[in-house]
CSV table of C-alpha atoms and ligand atoms in Angstrom, one decimal:
chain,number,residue,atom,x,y,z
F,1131,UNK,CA,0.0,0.0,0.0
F,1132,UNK,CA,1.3,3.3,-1.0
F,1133,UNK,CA,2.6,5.6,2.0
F,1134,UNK,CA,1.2,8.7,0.1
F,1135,UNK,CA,-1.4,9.1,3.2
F,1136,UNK,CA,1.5,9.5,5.5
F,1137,UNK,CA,3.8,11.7,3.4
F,1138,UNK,CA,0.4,13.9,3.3
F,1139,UNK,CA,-0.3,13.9,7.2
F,1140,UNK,CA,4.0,14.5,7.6
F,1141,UNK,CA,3.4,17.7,5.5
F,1142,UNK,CA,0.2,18.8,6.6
F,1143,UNK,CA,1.3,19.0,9.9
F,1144,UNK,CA,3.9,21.4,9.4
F,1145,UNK,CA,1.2,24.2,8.8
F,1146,UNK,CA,-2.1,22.9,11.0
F,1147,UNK,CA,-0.8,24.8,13.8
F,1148,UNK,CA,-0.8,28.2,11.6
F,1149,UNK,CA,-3.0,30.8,12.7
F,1150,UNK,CA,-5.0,27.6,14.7
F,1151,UNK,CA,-7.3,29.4,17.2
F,1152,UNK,CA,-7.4,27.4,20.1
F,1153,UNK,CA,-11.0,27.9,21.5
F,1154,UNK,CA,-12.6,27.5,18.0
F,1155,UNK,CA,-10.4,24.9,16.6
F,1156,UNK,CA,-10.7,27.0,13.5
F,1157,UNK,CA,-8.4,28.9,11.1
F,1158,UNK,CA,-7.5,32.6,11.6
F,1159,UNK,CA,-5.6,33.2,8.4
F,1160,UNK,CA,-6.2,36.7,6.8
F,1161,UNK,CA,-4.4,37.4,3.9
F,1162,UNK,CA,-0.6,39.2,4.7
F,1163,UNK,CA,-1.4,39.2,8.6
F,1164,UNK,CA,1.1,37.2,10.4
F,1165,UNK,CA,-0.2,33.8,10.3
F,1166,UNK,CA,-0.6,34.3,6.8
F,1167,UNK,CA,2.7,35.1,6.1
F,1168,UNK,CA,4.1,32.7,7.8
F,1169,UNK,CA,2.1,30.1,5.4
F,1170,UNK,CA,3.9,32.2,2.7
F,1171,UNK,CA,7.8,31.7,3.9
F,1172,UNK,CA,6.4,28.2,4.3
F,1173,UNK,CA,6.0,28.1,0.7
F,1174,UNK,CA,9.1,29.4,-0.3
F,1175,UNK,CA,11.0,27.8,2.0
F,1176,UNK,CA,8.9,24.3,0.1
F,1177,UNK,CA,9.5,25.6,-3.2
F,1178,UNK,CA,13.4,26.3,-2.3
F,1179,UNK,CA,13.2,21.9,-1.4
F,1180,UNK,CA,12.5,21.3,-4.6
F,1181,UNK,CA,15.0,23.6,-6.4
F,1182,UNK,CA,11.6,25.8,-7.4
F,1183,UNK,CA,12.0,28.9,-8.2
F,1184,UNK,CA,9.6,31.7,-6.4
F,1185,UNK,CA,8.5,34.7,-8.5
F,1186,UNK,CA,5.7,37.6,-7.5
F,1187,UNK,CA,3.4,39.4,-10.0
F,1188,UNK,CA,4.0,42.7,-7.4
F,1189,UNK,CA,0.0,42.0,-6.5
F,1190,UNK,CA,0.9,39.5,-3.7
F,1191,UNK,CA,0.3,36.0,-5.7
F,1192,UNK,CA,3.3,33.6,-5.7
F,1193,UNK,CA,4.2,31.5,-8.3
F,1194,UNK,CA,6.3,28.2,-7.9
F,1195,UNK,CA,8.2,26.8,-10.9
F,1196,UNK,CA,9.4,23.4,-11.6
F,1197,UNK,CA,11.0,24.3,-15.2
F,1198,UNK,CA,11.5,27.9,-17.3
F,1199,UNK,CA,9.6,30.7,-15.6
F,1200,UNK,CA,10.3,32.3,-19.3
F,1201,UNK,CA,9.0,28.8,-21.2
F,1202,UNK,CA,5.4,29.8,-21.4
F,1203,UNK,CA,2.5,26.7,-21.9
F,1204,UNK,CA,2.8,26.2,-18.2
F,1205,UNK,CA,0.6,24.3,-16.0
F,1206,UNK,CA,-0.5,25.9,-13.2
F,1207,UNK,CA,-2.1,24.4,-10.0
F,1208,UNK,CA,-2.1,25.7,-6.6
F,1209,UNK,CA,-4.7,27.6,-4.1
F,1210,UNK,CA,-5.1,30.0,-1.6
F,1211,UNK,CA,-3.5,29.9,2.1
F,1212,UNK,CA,-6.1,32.6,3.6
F,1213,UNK,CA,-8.8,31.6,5.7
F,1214,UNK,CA,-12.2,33.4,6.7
F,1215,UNK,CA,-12.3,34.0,10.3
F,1216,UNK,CA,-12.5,30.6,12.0
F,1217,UNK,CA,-12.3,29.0,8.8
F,1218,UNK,CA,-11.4,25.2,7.9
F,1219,UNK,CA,-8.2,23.5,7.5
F,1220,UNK,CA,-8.8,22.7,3.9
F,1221,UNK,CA,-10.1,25.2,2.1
F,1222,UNK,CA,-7.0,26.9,0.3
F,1223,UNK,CA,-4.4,25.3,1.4
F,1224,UNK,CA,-5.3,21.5,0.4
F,1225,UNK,CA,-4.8,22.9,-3.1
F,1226,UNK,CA,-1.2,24.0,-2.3
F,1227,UNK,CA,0.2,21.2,0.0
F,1228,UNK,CA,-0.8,18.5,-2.6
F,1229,UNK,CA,0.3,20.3,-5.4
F,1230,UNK,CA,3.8,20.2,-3.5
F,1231,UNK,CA,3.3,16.6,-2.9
F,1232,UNK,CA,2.0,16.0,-6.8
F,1233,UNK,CA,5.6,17.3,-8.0
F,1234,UNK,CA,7.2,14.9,-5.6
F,1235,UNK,CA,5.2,12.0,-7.1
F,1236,UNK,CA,5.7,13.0,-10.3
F,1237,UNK,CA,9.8,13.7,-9.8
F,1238,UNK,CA,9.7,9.7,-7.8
F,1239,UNK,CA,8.1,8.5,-10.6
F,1240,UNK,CA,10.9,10.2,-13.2
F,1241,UNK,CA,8.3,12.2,-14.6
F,1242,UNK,CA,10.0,14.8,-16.8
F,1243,UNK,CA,7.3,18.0,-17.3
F,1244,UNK,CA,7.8,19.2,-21.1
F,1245,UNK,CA,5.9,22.2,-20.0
F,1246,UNK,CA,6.4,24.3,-16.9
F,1247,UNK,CA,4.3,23.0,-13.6
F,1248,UNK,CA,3.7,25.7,-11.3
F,1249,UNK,CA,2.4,25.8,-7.7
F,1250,UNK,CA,0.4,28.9,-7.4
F,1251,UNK,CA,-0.2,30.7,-3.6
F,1252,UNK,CA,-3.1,33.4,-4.4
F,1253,UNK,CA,-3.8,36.3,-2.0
F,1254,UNK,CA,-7.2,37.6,-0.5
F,1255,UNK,CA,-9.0,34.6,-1.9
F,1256,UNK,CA,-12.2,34.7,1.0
F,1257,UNK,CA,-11.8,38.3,1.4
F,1258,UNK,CA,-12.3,38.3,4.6
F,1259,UNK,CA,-9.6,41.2,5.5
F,1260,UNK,CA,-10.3,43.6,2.4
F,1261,UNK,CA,-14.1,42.9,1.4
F,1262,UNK,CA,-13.1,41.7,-2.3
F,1263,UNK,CA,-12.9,37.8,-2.9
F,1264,UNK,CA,-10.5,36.2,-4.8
F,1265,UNK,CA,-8.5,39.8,-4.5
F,1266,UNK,CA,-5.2,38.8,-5.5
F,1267,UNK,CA,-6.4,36.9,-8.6
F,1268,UNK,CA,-8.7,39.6,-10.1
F,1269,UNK,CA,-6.0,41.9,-10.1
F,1270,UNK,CA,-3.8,39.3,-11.7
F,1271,UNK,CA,-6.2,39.0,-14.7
F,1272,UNK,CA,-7.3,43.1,-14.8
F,1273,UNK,CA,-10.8,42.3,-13.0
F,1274,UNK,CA,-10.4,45.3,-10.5
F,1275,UNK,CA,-9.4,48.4,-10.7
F,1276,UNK,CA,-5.7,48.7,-9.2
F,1277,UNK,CA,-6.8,52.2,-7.4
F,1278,UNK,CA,-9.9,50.4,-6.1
F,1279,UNK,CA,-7.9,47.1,-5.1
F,1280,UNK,CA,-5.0,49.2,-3.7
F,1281,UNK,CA,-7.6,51.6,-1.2
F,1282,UNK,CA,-9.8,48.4,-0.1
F,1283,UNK,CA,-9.7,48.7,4.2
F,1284,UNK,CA,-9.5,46.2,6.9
F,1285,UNK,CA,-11.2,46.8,10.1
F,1286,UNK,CA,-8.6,48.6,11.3
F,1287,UNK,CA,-8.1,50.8,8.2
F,1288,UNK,CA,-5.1,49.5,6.8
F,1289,UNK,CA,-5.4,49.6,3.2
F,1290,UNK,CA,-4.1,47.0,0.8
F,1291,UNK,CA,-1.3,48.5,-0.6
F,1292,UNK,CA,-0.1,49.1,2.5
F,1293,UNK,CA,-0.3,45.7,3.8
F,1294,UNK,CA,1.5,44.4,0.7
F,1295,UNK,CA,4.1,46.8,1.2
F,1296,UNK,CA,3.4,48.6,-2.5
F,1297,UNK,CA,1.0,49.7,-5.0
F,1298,UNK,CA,-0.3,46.4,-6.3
F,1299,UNK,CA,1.0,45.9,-10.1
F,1300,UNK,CA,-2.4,45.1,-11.7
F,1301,UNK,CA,-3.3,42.5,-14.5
F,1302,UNK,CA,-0.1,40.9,-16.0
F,1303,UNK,CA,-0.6,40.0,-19.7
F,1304,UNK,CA,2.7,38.9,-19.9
F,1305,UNK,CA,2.8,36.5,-17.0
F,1306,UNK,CA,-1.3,35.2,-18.0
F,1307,UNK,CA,0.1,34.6,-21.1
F,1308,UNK,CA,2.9,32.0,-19.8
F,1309,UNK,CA,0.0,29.4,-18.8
F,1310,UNK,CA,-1.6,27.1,-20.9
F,1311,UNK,CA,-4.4,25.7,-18.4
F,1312,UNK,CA,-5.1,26.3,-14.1
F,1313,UNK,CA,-5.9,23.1,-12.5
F,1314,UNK,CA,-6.9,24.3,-8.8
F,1315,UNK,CA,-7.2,21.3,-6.3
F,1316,UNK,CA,-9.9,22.2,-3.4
F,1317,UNK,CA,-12.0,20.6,-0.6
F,1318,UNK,CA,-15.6,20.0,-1.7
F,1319,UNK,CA,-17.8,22.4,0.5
F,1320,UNK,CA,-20.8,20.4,0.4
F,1321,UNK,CA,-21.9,16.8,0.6
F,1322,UNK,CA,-21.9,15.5,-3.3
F,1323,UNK,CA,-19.1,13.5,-3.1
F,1324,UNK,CA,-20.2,11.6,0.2
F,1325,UNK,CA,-23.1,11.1,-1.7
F,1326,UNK,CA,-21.6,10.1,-4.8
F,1327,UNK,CA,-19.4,7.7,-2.8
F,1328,UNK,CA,-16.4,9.1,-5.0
F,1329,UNK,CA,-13.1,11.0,-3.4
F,1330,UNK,CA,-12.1,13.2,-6.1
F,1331,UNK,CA,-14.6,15.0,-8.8
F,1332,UNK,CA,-14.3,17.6,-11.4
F,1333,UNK,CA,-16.0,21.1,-11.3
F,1334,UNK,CA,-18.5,22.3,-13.8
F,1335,UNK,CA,-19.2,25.3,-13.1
F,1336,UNK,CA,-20.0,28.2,-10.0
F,1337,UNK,CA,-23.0,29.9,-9.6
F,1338,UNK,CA,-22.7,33.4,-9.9
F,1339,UNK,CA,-22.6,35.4,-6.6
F,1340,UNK,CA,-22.0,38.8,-5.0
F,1341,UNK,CA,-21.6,40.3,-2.1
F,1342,UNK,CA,-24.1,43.7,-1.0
F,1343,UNK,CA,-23.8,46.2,2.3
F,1344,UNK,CA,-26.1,47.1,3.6
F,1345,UNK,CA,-25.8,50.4,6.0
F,1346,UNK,CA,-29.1,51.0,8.4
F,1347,UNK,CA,-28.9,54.4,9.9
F,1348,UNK,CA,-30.9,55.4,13.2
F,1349,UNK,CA,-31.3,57.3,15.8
F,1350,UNK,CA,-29.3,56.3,19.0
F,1351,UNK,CA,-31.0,56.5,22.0
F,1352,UNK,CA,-31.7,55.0,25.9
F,1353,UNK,CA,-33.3,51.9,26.3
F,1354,UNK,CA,-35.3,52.7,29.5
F,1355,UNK,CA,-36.7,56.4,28.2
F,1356,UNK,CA,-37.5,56.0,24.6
F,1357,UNK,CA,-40.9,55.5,23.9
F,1358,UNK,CA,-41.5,52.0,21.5
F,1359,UNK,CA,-43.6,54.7,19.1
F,1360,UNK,CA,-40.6,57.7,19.1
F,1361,UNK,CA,-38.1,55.0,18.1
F,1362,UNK,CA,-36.2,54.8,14.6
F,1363,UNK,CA,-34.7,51.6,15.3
F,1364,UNK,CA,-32.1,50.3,12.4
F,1365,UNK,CA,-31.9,47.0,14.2
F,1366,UNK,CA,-35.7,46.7,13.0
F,1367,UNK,CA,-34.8,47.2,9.9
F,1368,UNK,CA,-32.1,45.1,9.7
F,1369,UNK,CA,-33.6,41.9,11.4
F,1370,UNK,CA,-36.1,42.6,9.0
F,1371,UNK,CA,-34.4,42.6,6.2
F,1372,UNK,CA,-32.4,39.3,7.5
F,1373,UNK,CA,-35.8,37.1,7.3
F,1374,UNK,CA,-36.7,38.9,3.9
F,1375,UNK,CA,-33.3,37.7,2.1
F,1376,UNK,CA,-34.2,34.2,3.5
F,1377,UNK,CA,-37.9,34.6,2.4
F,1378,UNK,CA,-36.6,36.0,-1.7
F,1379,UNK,CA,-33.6,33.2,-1.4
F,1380,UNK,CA,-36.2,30.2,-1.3
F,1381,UNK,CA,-38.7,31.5,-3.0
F,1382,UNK,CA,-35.8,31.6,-6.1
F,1383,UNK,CA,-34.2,27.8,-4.9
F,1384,UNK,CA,-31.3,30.3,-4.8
F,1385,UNK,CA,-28.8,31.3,-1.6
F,1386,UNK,CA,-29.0,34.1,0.5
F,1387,UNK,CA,-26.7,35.2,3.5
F,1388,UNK,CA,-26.1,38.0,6.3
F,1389,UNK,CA,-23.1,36.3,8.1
F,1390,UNK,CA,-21.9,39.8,8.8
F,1391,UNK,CA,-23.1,42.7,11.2
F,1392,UNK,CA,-21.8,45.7,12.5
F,1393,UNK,CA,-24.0,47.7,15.4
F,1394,UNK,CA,-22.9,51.1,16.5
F,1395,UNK,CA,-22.5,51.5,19.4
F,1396,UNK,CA,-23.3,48.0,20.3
F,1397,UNK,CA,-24.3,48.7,23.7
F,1398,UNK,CA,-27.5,46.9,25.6
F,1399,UNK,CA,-29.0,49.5,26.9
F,1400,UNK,CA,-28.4,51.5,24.1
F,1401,UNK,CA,-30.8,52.1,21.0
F,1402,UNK,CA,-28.2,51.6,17.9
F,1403,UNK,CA,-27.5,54.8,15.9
F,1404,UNK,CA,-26.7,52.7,12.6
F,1405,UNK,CA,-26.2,48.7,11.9
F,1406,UNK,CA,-24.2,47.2,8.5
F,1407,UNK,CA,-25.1,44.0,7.6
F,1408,UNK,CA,-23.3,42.0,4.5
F,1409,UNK,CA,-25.6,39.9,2.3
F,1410,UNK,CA,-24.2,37.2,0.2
F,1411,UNK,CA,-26.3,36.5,-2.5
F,1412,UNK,CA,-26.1,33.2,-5.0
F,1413,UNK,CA,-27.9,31.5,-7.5
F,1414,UNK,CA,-28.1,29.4,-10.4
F,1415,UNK,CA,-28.5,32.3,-13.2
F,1416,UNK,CA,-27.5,35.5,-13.0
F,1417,UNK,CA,-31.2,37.0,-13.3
F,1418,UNK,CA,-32.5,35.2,-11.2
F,1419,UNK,CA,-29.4,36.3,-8.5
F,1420,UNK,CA,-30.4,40.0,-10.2
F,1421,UNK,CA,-33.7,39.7,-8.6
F,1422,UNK,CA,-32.9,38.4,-5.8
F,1423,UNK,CA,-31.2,41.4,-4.4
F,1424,UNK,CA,-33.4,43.8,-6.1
F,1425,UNK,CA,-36.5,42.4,-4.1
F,1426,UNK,CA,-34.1,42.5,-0.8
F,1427,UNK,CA,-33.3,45.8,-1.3
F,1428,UNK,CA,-36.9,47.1,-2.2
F,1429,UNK,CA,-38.2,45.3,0.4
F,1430,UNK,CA,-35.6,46.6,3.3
F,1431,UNK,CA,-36.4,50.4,1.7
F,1432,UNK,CA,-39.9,49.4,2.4
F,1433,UNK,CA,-39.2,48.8,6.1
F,1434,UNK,CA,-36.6,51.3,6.6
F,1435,UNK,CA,-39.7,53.7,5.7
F,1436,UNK,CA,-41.7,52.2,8.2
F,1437,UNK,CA,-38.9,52.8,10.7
F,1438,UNK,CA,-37.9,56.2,9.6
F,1439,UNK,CA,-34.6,54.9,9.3
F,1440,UNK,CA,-32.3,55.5,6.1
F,1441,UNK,CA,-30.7,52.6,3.9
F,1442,UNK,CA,-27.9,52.6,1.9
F,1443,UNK,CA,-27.0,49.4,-0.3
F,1444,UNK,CA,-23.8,49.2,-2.2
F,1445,UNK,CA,-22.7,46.7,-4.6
F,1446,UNK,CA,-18.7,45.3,-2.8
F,1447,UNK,CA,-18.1,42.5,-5.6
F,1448,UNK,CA,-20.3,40.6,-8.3
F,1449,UNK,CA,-18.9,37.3,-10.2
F,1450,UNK,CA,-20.5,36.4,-13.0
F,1451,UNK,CA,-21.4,32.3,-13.7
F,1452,UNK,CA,-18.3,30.7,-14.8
F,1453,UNK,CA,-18.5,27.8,-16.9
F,1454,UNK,CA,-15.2,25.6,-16.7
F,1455,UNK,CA,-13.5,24.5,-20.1
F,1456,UNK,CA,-15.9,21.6,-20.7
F,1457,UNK,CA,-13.6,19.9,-22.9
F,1458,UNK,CA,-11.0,19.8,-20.2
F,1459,UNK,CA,-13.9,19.0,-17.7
F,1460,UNK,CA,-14.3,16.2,-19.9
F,1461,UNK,CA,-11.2,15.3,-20.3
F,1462,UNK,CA,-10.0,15.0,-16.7
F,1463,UNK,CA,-13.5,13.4,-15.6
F,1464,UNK,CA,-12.8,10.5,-18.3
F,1465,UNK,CA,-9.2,10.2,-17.1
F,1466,UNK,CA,-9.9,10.0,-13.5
F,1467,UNK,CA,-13.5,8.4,-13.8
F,1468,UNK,CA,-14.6,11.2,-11.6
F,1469,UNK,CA,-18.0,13.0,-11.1
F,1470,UNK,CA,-18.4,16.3,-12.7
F,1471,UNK,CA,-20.0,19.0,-10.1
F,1472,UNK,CA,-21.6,22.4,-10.0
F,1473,UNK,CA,-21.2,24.6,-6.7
F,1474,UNK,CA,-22.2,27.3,-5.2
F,1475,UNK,CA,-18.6,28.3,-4.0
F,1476,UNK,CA,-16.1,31.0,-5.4
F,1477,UNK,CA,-12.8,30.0,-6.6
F,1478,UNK,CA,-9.7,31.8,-8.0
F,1479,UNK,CA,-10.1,29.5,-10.4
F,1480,UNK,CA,-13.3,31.1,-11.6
F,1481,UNK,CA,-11.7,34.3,-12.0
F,1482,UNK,CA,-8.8,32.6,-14.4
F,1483,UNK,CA,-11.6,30.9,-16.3
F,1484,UNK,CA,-12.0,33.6,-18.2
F,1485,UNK,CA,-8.5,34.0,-19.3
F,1486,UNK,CA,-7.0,30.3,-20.0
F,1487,UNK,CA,-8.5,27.0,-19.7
F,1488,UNK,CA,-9.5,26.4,-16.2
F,1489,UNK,CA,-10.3,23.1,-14.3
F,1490,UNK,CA,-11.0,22.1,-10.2
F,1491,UNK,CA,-10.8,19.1,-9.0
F,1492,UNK,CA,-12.4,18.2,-5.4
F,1493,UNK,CA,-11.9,16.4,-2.5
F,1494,UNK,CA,-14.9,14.7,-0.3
F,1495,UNK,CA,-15.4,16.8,2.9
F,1496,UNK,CA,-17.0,14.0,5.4
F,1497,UNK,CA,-19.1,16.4,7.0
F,1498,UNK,CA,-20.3,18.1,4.1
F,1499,UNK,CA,-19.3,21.9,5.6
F,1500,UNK,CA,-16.8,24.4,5.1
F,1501,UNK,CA,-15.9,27.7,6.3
F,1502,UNK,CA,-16.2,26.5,10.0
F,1503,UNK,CA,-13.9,24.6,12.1
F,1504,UNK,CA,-15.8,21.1,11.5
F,1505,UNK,CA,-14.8,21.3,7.7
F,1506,UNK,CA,-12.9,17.7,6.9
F,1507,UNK,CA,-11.1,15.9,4.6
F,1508,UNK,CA,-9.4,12.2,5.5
F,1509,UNK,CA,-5.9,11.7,5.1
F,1510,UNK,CA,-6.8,8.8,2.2
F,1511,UNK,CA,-8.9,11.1,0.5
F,1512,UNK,CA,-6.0,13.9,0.0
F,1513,UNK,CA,-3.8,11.3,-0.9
F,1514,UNK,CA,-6.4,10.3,-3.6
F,1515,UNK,CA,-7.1,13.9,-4.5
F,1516,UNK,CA,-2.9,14.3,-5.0
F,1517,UNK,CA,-3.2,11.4,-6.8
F,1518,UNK,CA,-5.4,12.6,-9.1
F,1519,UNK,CA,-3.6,15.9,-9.6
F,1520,UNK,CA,-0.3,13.3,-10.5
F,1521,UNK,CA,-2.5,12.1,-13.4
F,1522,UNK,CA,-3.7,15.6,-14.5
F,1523,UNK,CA,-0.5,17.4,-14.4
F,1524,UNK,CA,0.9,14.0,-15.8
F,1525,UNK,CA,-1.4,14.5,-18.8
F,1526,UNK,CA,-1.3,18.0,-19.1
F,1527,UNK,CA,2.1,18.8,-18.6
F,1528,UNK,CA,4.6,15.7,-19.5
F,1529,UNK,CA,2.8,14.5,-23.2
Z,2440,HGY,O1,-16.9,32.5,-0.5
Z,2440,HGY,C1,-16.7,31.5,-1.3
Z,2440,HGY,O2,-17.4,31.1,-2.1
Z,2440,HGY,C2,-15.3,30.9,-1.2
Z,2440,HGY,O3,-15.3,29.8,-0.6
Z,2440,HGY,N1,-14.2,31.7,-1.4
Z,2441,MN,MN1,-13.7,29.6,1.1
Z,2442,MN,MN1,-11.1,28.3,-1.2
């Protein structure tokens, strides 16, 4: 029996205890803070192992090569190392440790790439410090704005540029250019492949998604002397506004999320003077994700009239459906004798679809959930998923 299970757990281990909170359990990895970049010299310091050299595009995304960074046709694989807050263990960095592992398998093996492989590290993939998912690829392929991208703020107000340490470079023909295909390796996030009874499948496509604020302004008051009638509550309009995104999102058979809330001042005995809350809309078409906010929003004006509070809803990111190469879908479902799935999940690799041919392959999650500590993935099951990575980069890389 192989010991590819083992060599897995030996280098898994060497990052589980990054950015590990220990009440949670869960992951508190947030792109360029410490834990983060730790994960980073991790990489290098891997790459350097293997004699790969490490090259930046100036936007924060590293780049691993096993051959000519200058070749061009390269295969790229690789994920994401950022977490949201209490995240899983998986979801990023499964796609990075095995595709370190699929280069050793391929190198034991005698492979001999006749196109570059690359191990890709992307930054700001959950965008959970700057607001703007998959941050580091969009400005890779030109998809934001570098004056947008480089003034994004964390909580604290430290901007993006300023955490990378520069102006972020912006979209890189050049470098695009060099790759022939992206093959991003990723824990499943739902419960298809337990269902399936299959380890590895192939992605069809992601549902296109979005992410909307939504800022509830009040009137701050006392608890104990305002009357319930002289009230303009934004917590009203906000729980409110909560059910009603439920309410549109199954009325559509589509996805709808507040996750996120900010109350000012956050104090019990306090009336709030404004709430934010974050919706995170998905669904299967893009007009029906259309209308899905537009009914939220109308109906939270309504209420916010009722309330005589004010509402203002702005737009923080939009991905459109993305559609994976289907021939290379194909492809890599025959050669593995994999499922092909949909999901509801955003991906760098959704971003690069649109730029060169684009595959995922994924790895059953036991418990079916993700971005929370209990996400899972057994030690046979990444072994199976590097081993199907092997195959892929085998075909794509060494014919
Ligand atoms: O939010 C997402 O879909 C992702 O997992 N980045
Ligand atoms: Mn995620
Ligand atoms: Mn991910």
């Amino acid at each position: 029996m192989s010991d590819l299970p083992v060599r897995f757990r030996r280098l898994w281990d060497e990052i589980a205890p990054v950015g590990r909170d220990a009440g949670s359990g869960g992951y508190l990895r947030y792109a360029l803070t410490e834990p983060e970049l730790r994960l980073r010299e991790w990489f290098r310091d891997q790459a350097d192992r293997r004699g790969m050299p490490v090259t930046g595009d100036g936007n924060g995304n590293l780049f691993a090569w096993w051959g000519d960074p200058v070749a061009g046709d390269a295969v790229l694989t690789g994920s994401h190392f950022d977490s949201v807050p209490h995240g899983g263990a998986y979801d990023g960095p499964l796609g990075i440790v095995s595709a370190f592992l699929a280069v050793d398998e391929l190198r034991a093996a005698g492979a001999a790439p006749v196109r570059p492989v690359v191990v890709a590290a992307f930054v700001e993939e959950e965008g959970a410090r700057f607001g703007v998912p998959c941050l580091g690829s969009r400005l890779l392929t030109g998809q934001i704005a570098v004056d947008r991208a480089a003034g994004l703020r964390d909580a604290a107000g430290v901007s993006f540029a300023e955490a990378l340490g520069e102006r972020p470079a912006g979209g890189d023909a050049g470098l695009l250019g060099r790759f022939a295909a992206f093959v991003e390796l990723h824990v499943e996030q739902g419960r298809a492949l337990v269902d399936a009874g299959a380890p590895v499948a192939v992605a069809s496509m992601i549902w296109p998604h979005g992410r909307w604020r939504f800022d509830f302004d009040g009137e701050g008051n006392h608890a104990g002397t305002t009357r319930m009638a002289d009230r303009r509550d934004p917590m009203l309009t906000y729980a409110f506004t909560v059910l009603a995104a439920n309410k549109e999102a199954r009325l559509r058979d589509a996805h709808a999320t507040i996750g996120r809330v900010a109350v000012a001042p956050n104090a019990t005995n306090a009336i709030p003077s404004s709430v934010t809350g974050w919706l995170d809309a998905r669904a299967a078409e893009p007009e029906t994700l259309r209308g899905l906010v537009e009914a939220v929003q109308a109906k939270a004006a309504e209420r916010a009239r009722r309330d005589g509070t004010a509402l203002t809803c702005t737009e923080e990111s939009t991905t459109p459906p993305v559609a994976f190469d289907a021939k290379l879908a194909d492809r890599l479902a025959g050669l593995l004798d994999a499922p092909v799935l949909p999901t509801g999940a955003g991906h760098d690799a959704g971003v690069l679809a649109a730029h060169l041919p684009t595959a995922m392959l994924f790895v059953r999650n036991p418990s079916g959930v993700s971005h929370s500590p209990a996400e899972s993935a057994t030690d046979a099951d990444c072994a199976a998923g590097v081993t199907a990575l092997v195959r892929v980069l085998e075909e794509l890389a060494c014919r």
